Amino acid sequence: MAGRFVIFTDLDGSLLDAETYSFQAARPALQKLKKKQVPIILCTSKTRAETEVIARKIGLNHPFIVENGGAIFIPAGYFTSEQLRNSGYKVIRKGDYLVIQLGLPYRQLRQFMVSTRKKFKLKVKGFGDCRPEEIARLTGLGLKEARLAARREYDEPLWFEDPSRIRLFREKVREAGLKLVRGGRFFHLTGKNDKGRAVRILKNLYRKKLGQLISLGLGDADNDWPMLKEVELPGLIARPDGQPVGLKQVPENIYKTKKAGPAGWAEAINYWLKVTQTKASP
């Protein structure tokens, strides 16, 4: 298998510990990838504001995908103007980034959620109903990080006090042409976007930039499935509680880690580096 590695990774429960949000256990694997100059693309349900902070902590300066494929943020100058023009998507400028927006504006998602909740008397809440203090309590984030998590643009995390009503809400979501996907901690209400579509766009851009690619994908939840379908080497990170992820169709070549969180992330990376190096040896 020949080509440059490009890695797409989920954050919570994958590169980051699901409870502490630490990536310490993955640090040695990250250092190996940096030495090999492998692009690591964060592909998350988190907001742009959250993802920027995490990327800086890890030391990444690559594009990233936010809010379940709601948008792709590309550092200015990362791809050429011609490469971006040929992507087939409108590119706008936001601060230091060139952005491909794929999701609906957050206000439209909130309008749908609030009106549907009222009409059918549903006990469902989203981040838009919460103060940062409550988001911090629900997620285990610090208050500063919770404020960043509240800065939604394309995705509404939500939860149900009465799970028996999820099916009705899901039906109304489908009728409205929206999506309801399950993440590691919450359901997520989005437009027609998903992680897979965003990954597909970036893979095409990277092919123009780097040539032949080997794409890796790492995730731990149902909302990662569209991403895992788009990569050559998919990896499913084990859950801390041992519960299996109900993927609809599991690729034959998927690597399932024994360890959870960032330790499992490092396990998958080390496995792939070893396997691909062995295949490349004479």
PDB file of C-alpha atoms in Angstrom, residues 46-252:
ATOM      1  CA  LYS A  46     -17.276  20.109  18.969  1.00  0.00           C
ATOM      2  CA  THR A  47     -17.482  23.773  17.979  1.00  0.00           C
ATOM      3  CA  ARG A  48     -14.874  25.726  16.083  1.00  0.00           C
ATOM      4  CA  ALA A  49     -14.011  27.595  19.303  1.00  0.00           C
ATOM      5  CA  GLU A  50     -13.376  24.337  21.193  1.00  0.00           C
ATOM      6  CA  THR A  51     -11.485  22.681  18.355  1.00  0.00           C
ATOM      7  CA  GLU A  52      -9.107  25.608  17.862  1.00  0.00           C
ATOM      8  CA  VAL A  53      -8.021  25.372  21.507  1.00  0.00           C
ATOM      9  CA  ILE A  54      -7.511  21.599  21.325  1.00  0.00           C
ATOM     10  CA  ALA A  55      -5.566  21.843  18.051  1.00  0.00           C
ATOM     11  CA  ARG A  56      -3.224  24.397  19.636  1.00  0.00           C
ATOM     12  CA  LYS A  57      -2.672  22.176  22.698  1.00  0.00           C
ATOM     13  CA  ILE A  58      -1.795  19.202  20.517  1.00  0.00           C
ATOM     14  CA  GLY A  59       0.325  21.360  18.200  1.00  0.00           C
ATOM     15  CA  LEU A  60      -1.685  20.918  15.009  1.00  0.00           C
ATOM     16  CA  ASN A  61      -1.973  23.425  12.167  1.00  0.00           C
ATOM     17  CA  HIS A  62      -4.115  21.454   9.743  1.00  0.00           C
ATOM     18  CA  PRO A  63      -7.726  21.792   8.565  1.00  0.00           C
ATOM     19  CA  PHE A  64     -10.397  20.578  10.977  1.00  0.00           C
ATOM     20  CA  ILE A  65     -14.023  19.496  10.693  1.00  0.00           C
ATOM     21  CA  VAL A  66     -16.513  20.738  13.291  1.00  0.00           C
ATOM     22  CA  GLU A  67     -20.046  20.016  14.500  1.00  0.00           C
ATOM     23  CA  ASN A  68     -20.517  16.653  12.772  1.00  0.00           C
ATOM     24  CA  GLY A  69     -19.422  17.859   9.348  1.00  0.00           C
ATOM     25  CA  GLY A  70     -21.152  21.229   9.619  1.00  0.00           C
ATOM     26  CA  ALA A  71     -18.084  23.029   8.284  1.00  0.00           C
ATOM     27  CA  ILE A  72     -14.463  22.551   7.279  1.00  0.00           C
ATOM     28  CA  PHE A  73     -12.022  25.170   8.601  1.00  0.00           C
ATOM     29  CA  ILE A  74      -8.840  25.445   6.532  1.00  0.00           C
ATOM     30  CA  PRO A  75      -5.888  27.619   7.623  1.00  0.00           C
ATOM     31  CA  ALA A  76      -5.360  30.362   5.028  1.00  0.00           C
ATOM     32  CA  GLY A  77      -2.657  29.339   2.553  1.00  0.00           C
ATOM     33  CA  TYR A  78      -2.847  25.624   3.388  1.00  0.00           C
ATOM     34  CA  PHE A  79      -4.271  24.739  -0.037  1.00  0.00           C
ATOM     35  CA  THR A  80      -3.731  26.818  -3.171  1.00  0.00           C
ATOM     36  CA  SER A  81      -6.483  29.047  -4.537  1.00  0.00           C
ATOM     37  CA  GLU A  82      -6.730  26.771  -7.574  1.00  0.00           C
ATOM     38  CA  GLN A  83      -7.127  23.659  -5.416  1.00  0.00           C
ATOM     39  CA  LEU A  84      -9.940  25.304  -3.459  1.00  0.00           C
ATOM     40  CA  ARG A  85     -11.638  26.630  -6.599  1.00  0.00           C
ATOM     41  CA  ASN A  86     -11.643  23.145  -8.082  1.00  0.00           C
ATOM     42  CA  SER A  87     -13.201  21.638  -4.951  1.00  0.00           C
ATOM     43  CA  GLY A  88     -16.669  22.434  -6.291  1.00  0.00           C
ATOM     44  CA  TYR A  89     -17.710  24.139  -3.046  1.00  0.00           C
ATOM     45  CA  LYS A  90     -18.112  27.755  -2.060  1.00  0.00           C
ATOM     46  CA  VAL A  91     -15.287  28.941   0.171  1.00  0.00           C
ATOM     47  CA  ILE A  92     -15.711  31.907   2.510  1.00  0.00           C
ATOM     48  CA  ARG A  93     -13.251  33.753   4.729  1.00  0.00           C
ATOM     49  CA  LYS A  94     -13.687  33.666   8.519  1.00  0.00           C
ATOM     50  CA  GLY A  95     -10.795  35.260  10.359  1.00  0.00           C
ATOM     51  CA  ASP A  96      -7.642  33.229   9.735  1.00  0.00           C
ATOM     52  CA  TYR A  97      -9.563  30.449   7.991  1.00  0.00           C
ATOM     53  CA  LEU A  98     -11.079  29.619   4.644  1.00  0.00           C
ATOM     54  CA  VAL A  99     -14.320  27.796   5.365  1.00  0.00           C
ATOM     55  CA  ILE A 100     -16.503  25.336   3.464  1.00  0.00           C
ATOM     56  CA  GLN A 101     -19.915  25.394   5.134  1.00  0.00           C
ATOM     57  CA  LEU A 102     -21.988  22.222   4.738  1.00  0.00           C
ATOM     58  CA  GLY A 103     -24.509  22.506   7.578  1.00  0.00           C
ATOM     59  CA  LEU A 104     -27.574  24.600   8.304  1.00  0.00           C
ATOM     60  CA  PRO A 105     -27.288  27.702  10.499  1.00  0.00           C
ATOM     61  CA  TYR A 106     -27.728  26.885  14.177  1.00  0.00           C
ATOM     62  CA  ARG A 107     -30.716  29.206  14.559  1.00  0.00           C
ATOM     63  CA  GLN A 108     -32.698  27.117  12.046  1.00  0.00           C
ATOM     64  CA  LEU A 109     -31.983  23.937  13.991  1.00  0.00           C
ATOM     65  CA  ARG A 110     -33.068  25.608  17.214  1.00  0.00           C
ATOM     66  CA  GLN A 111     -36.268  26.907  15.627  1.00  0.00           C
ATOM     67  CA  PHE A 112     -37.158  23.397  14.491  1.00  0.00           C
ATOM     68  CA  MET A 113     -36.350  21.858  17.868  1.00  0.00           C
ATOM     69  CA  VAL A 114     -38.284  24.424  19.907  1.00  0.00           C
ATOM     70  CA  SER A 115     -41.370  24.350  17.667  1.00  0.00           C
ATOM     71  CA  THR A 116     -41.428  20.520  17.522  1.00  0.00           C
ATOM     72  CA  ARG A 117     -40.973  20.264  21.285  1.00  0.00           C
ATOM     73  CA  LYS A 118     -43.864  22.623  21.876  1.00  0.00           C
ATOM     74  CA  LYS A 119     -46.196  21.069  19.293  1.00  0.00           C
ATOM     75  CA  PHE A 120     -45.762  17.483  20.526  1.00  0.00           C
ATOM     76  CA  LYS A 121     -45.097  18.281  24.208  1.00  0.00           C
ATOM     77  CA  LEU A 122     -41.701  16.580  24.160  1.00  0.00           C
ATOM     78  CA  LYS A 123     -39.298  16.603  27.095  1.00  0.00           C
ATOM     79  CA  VAL A 124     -36.157  17.312  25.122  1.00  0.00           C
ATOM     80  CA  LYS A 125     -33.412  19.841  25.915  1.00  0.00           C
ATOM     81  CA  GLY A 126     -30.461  21.150  23.966  1.00  0.00           C
ATOM     82  CA  PHE A 127     -27.393  23.253  24.622  1.00  0.00           C
ATOM     83  CA  GLY A 128     -29.394  26.296  23.525  1.00  0.00           C
ATOM     84  CA  ASP A 129     -31.597  25.847  26.608  1.00  0.00           C
ATOM     85  CA  CYS A 130     -28.655  25.754  29.019  1.00  0.00           C
ATOM     86  CA  ARG A 131     -26.373  28.173  30.768  1.00  0.00           C
ATOM     87  CA  PRO A 132     -22.642  27.349  30.595  1.00  0.00           C
ATOM     88  CA  GLU A 133     -22.781  26.091  34.191  1.00  0.00           C
ATOM     89  CA  GLU A 134     -25.276  23.387  33.210  1.00  0.00           C
ATOM     90  CA  ILE A 135     -23.272  22.406  30.126  1.00  0.00           C
ATOM     91  CA  ALA A 136     -20.221  22.064  32.374  1.00  0.00           C
ATOM     92  CA  ARG A 137     -22.150  19.799  34.749  1.00  0.00           C
ATOM     93  CA  LEU A 138     -23.487  17.625  31.918  1.00  0.00           C
ATOM     94  CA  THR A 139     -20.162  17.234  30.118  1.00  0.00           C
ATOM     95  CA  GLY A 140     -17.540  17.406  32.845  1.00  0.00           C
ATOM     96  CA  LEU A 141     -15.941  20.377  31.081  1.00  0.00           C
ATOM     97  CA  GLY A 142     -14.580  23.352  32.962  1.00  0.00           C
ATOM     98  CA  LEU A 143     -16.692  26.508  32.846  1.00  0.00           C
ATOM     99  CA  LYS A 144     -14.375  28.182  30.329  1.00  0.00           C
ATOM    100  CA  GLU A 145     -14.556  25.159  28.006  1.00  0.00           C
ATOM    101  CA  ALA A 146     -18.334  24.924  28.475  1.00  0.00           C
ATOM    102  CA  ARG A 147     -18.692  28.503  27.211  1.00  0.00           C
ATOM    103  CA  LEU A 148     -16.790  27.476  24.073  1.00  0.00           C
ATOM    104  CA  ALA A 149     -19.043  24.410  23.690  1.00  0.00           C
ATOM    105  CA  ALA A 150     -22.093  26.695  23.764  1.00  0.00           C
ATOM    106  CA  ARG A 151     -20.894  28.647  20.709  1.00  0.00           C
ATOM    107  CA  ARG A 152     -22.768  26.436  18.260  1.00  0.00           C
ATOM    108  CA  GLU A 153     -22.939  27.222  14.536  1.00  0.00           C
ATOM    109  CA  TYR A 154     -24.216  24.057  12.776  1.00  0.00           C
ATOM    110  CA  ASP A 155     -25.256  21.409  15.328  1.00  0.00           C
ATOM    111  CA  GLU A 156     -27.468  21.181  18.430  1.00  0.00           C
ATOM    112  CA  PRO A 157     -26.525  18.561  21.053  1.00  0.00           C
ATOM    113  CA  LEU A 158     -29.671  17.366  22.817  1.00  0.00           C
ATOM    114  CA  TRP A 159     -31.042  14.735  25.190  1.00  0.00           C
ATOM    115  CA  PHE A 160     -34.424  13.289  26.112  1.00  0.00           C
ATOM    116  CA  GLU A 161     -35.940  13.084  29.579  1.00  0.00           C
ATOM    117  CA  ASP A 162     -38.446  10.582  28.162  1.00  0.00           C
ATOM    118  CA  PRO A 163     -36.606   8.137  25.838  1.00  0.00           C
ATOM    119  CA  SER A 164     -39.902   6.656  24.635  1.00  0.00           C
ATOM    120  CA  ARG A 165     -40.446   9.847  22.608  1.00  0.00           C
ATOM    121  CA  ILE A 166     -37.194   9.649  20.656  1.00  0.00           C
ATOM    122  CA  ARG A 167     -38.869   7.755  17.818  1.00  0.00           C
ATOM    123  CA  LEU A 168     -41.504  10.478  17.323  1.00  0.00           C
ATOM    124  CA  PHE A 169     -38.874  13.214  17.342  1.00  0.00           C
ATOM    125  CA  ARG A 170     -36.738  11.245  14.885  1.00  0.00           C
ATOM    126  CA  GLU A 171     -39.730  10.941  12.522  1.00  0.00           C
ATOM    127  CA  LYS A 172     -40.296  14.704  12.598  1.00  0.00           C
ATOM    128  CA  VAL A 173     -36.585  15.296  12.015  1.00  0.00           C
ATOM    129  CA  ARG A 174     -36.684  13.066   8.940  1.00  0.00           C
ATOM    130  CA  GLU A 175     -39.837  14.756   7.625  1.00  0.00           C
ATOM    131  CA  ALA A 176     -38.074  18.130   7.915  1.00  0.00           C
ATOM    132  CA  GLY A 177     -35.079  16.891   5.906  1.00  0.00           C
ATOM    133  CA  LEU A 178     -32.784  17.039   8.937  1.00  0.00           C
ATOM    134  CA  LYS A 179     -30.702  14.408  10.740  1.00  0.00           C
ATOM    135  CA  LEU A 180     -30.566  13.098  14.298  1.00  0.00           C
ATOM    136  CA  VAL A 181     -27.382  11.174  15.072  1.00  0.00           C
ATOM    137  CA  ARG A 182     -26.067   9.708  18.284  1.00  0.00           C
ATOM    138  CA  GLY A 183     -22.673  10.732  19.599  1.00  0.00           C
ATOM    139  CA  GLY A 184     -20.761   9.407  22.580  1.00  0.00           C
ATOM    140  CA  ARG A 185     -22.713  11.529  25.062  1.00  0.00           C
ATOM    141  CA  PHE A 186     -25.642  13.286  23.305  1.00  0.00           C
ATOM    142  CA  PHE A 187     -27.893  13.101  20.288  1.00  0.00           C
ATOM    143  CA  HIS A 188     -27.035  15.715  17.648  1.00  0.00           C
ATOM    144  CA  LEU A 189     -29.523  17.573  15.466  1.00  0.00           C
ATOM    145  CA  THR A 190     -27.977  18.667  12.164  1.00  0.00           C
ATOM    146  CA  GLY A 191     -28.766  19.510   8.579  1.00  0.00           C
ATOM    147  CA  LYS A 192     -27.959  17.002   5.833  1.00  0.00           C
ATOM    148  CA  ASN A 193     -24.258  17.193   6.624  1.00  0.00           C
ATOM    149  CA  ASP A 194     -22.215  14.462   8.267  1.00  0.00           C
ATOM    150  CA  LYS A 195     -18.570  13.706   8.962  1.00  0.00           C
ATOM    151  CA  GLY A 196     -18.265  11.508   5.877  1.00  0.00           C
ATOM    152  CA  ARG A 197     -19.099  14.223   3.382  1.00  0.00           C
ATOM    153  CA  ALA A 198     -16.567  16.592   4.941  1.00  0.00           C
ATOM    154  CA  VAL A 199     -13.900  13.867   4.933  1.00  0.00           C
ATOM    155  CA  ARG A 200     -14.581  13.173   1.252  1.00  0.00           C
ATOM    156  CA  ILE A 201     -14.053  16.852   0.368  1.00  0.00           C
ATOM    157  CA  LEU A 202     -10.797  17.082   2.300  1.00  0.00           C
ATOM    158  CA  LYS A 203      -9.484  13.823   0.843  1.00  0.00           C
ATOM    159  CA  ASN A 204      -9.946  15.255  -2.654  1.00  0.00           C
ATOM    160  CA  LEU A 205      -8.127  18.437  -1.659  1.00  0.00           C
ATOM    161  CA  TYR A 206      -5.269  16.444  -0.135  1.00  0.00           C
ATOM    162  CA  ARG A 207      -4.938  14.352  -3.301  1.00  0.00           C
ATOM    163  CA  LYS A 208      -4.397  17.576  -5.239  1.00  0.00           C
ATOM    164  CA  LYS A 209      -1.835  18.694  -2.661  1.00  0.00           C
ATOM    165  CA  LEU A 210       0.022  15.449  -1.881  1.00  0.00           C
ATOM    166  CA  GLY A 211      -0.796  12.937  -4.610  1.00  0.00           C
ATOM    167  CA  GLN A 212      -1.651   9.351  -3.664  1.00  0.00           C
ATOM    168  CA  LEU A 213      -3.109   8.974  -0.164  1.00  0.00           C
ATOM    169  CA  ILE A 214      -3.750   6.378   2.499  1.00  0.00           C
ATOM    170  CA  SER A 215      -6.504   7.756   4.704  1.00  0.00           C
ATOM    171  CA  LEU A 216      -7.024   6.545   8.269  1.00  0.00           C
ATOM    172  CA  GLY A 217     -10.108   7.202  10.365  1.00  0.00           C
ATOM    173  CA  LEU A 218     -10.612   6.779  14.107  1.00  0.00           C
ATOM    174  CA  GLY A 219     -13.863   7.067  16.047  1.00  0.00           C
ATOM    175  CA  ASP A 220     -15.921   5.494  18.809  1.00  0.00           C
ATOM    176  CA  ALA A 221     -19.585   6.398  18.207  1.00  0.00           C
ATOM    177  CA  ASP A 222     -22.451   6.118  15.731  1.00  0.00           C
ATOM    178  CA  ASN A 223     -21.867   9.632  14.386  1.00  0.00           C
ATOM    179  CA  ASP A 224     -18.345   8.536  13.346  1.00  0.00           C
ATOM    180  CA  TRP A 225     -19.689   5.869  10.989  1.00  0.00           C
ATOM    181  CA  PRO A 226     -19.941   8.168   7.914  1.00  0.00           C
ATOM    182  CA  MET A 227     -16.278   9.112   8.453  1.00  0.00           C
ATOM    183  CA  LEU A 228     -15.145   5.495   8.852  1.00  0.00           C
ATOM    184  CA  LYS A 229     -16.856   4.533   5.575  1.00  0.00           C
ATOM    185  CA  GLU A 230     -14.808   7.139   3.672  1.00  0.00           C
ATOM    186  CA  VAL A 231     -11.301   6.034   4.682  1.00  0.00           C
ATOM    187  CA  GLU A 232      -9.083   3.186   3.511  1.00  0.00           C
ATOM    188  CA  LEU A 233      -8.132   2.147   7.053  1.00  0.00           C
ATOM    189  CA  PRO A 234     -10.984   2.566   9.572  1.00  0.00           C
ATOM    190  CA  GLY A 235     -10.470   2.109  13.298  1.00  0.00           C
ATOM    191  CA  LEU A 236     -13.120   1.656  15.989  1.00  0.00           C
ATOM    192  CA  ILE A 237     -11.997   2.765  19.437  1.00  0.00           C
ATOM    193  CA  ALA A 238     -13.267   0.635  22.329  1.00  0.00           C
ATOM    194  CA  ARG A 239     -15.679   2.231  24.796  1.00  0.00           C
ATOM    195  CA  PRO A 240     -14.650   2.563  28.464  1.00  0.00           C
ATOM    196  CA  ASP A 241     -17.913   0.843  29.463  1.00  0.00           C
ATOM    197  CA  GLY A 242     -17.267  -2.015  27.053  1.00  0.00           C
ATOM    198  CA  GLN A 243     -20.513  -1.374  25.175  1.00  0.00           C
ATOM    199  CA  PRO A 244     -20.285  -2.110  21.441  1.00  0.00           C
ATOM    200  CA  VAL A 245     -21.071   0.592  18.898  1.00  0.00           C
ATOM    201  CA  GLY A 246     -24.018  -0.438  16.725  1.00  0.00           C
ATOM    202  CA  LEU A 247     -22.496   0.220  13.303  1.00  0.00           C
ATOM    203  CA  LYS A 248     -24.884  -0.756  10.508  1.00  0.00           C
ATOM    204  CA  GLN A 249     -22.210  -2.358   8.336  1.00  0.00           C
ATOM    205  CA  VAL A 250     -18.750  -3.069   9.681  1.00  0.00           C
ATOM    206  CA  PRO A 251     -15.968  -2.866   7.055  1.00  0.00           C
ATOM    207  CA  GLU A 252     -13.958  -6.082   6.782  1.00  0.00           C
TER     208      GLU A 252
END
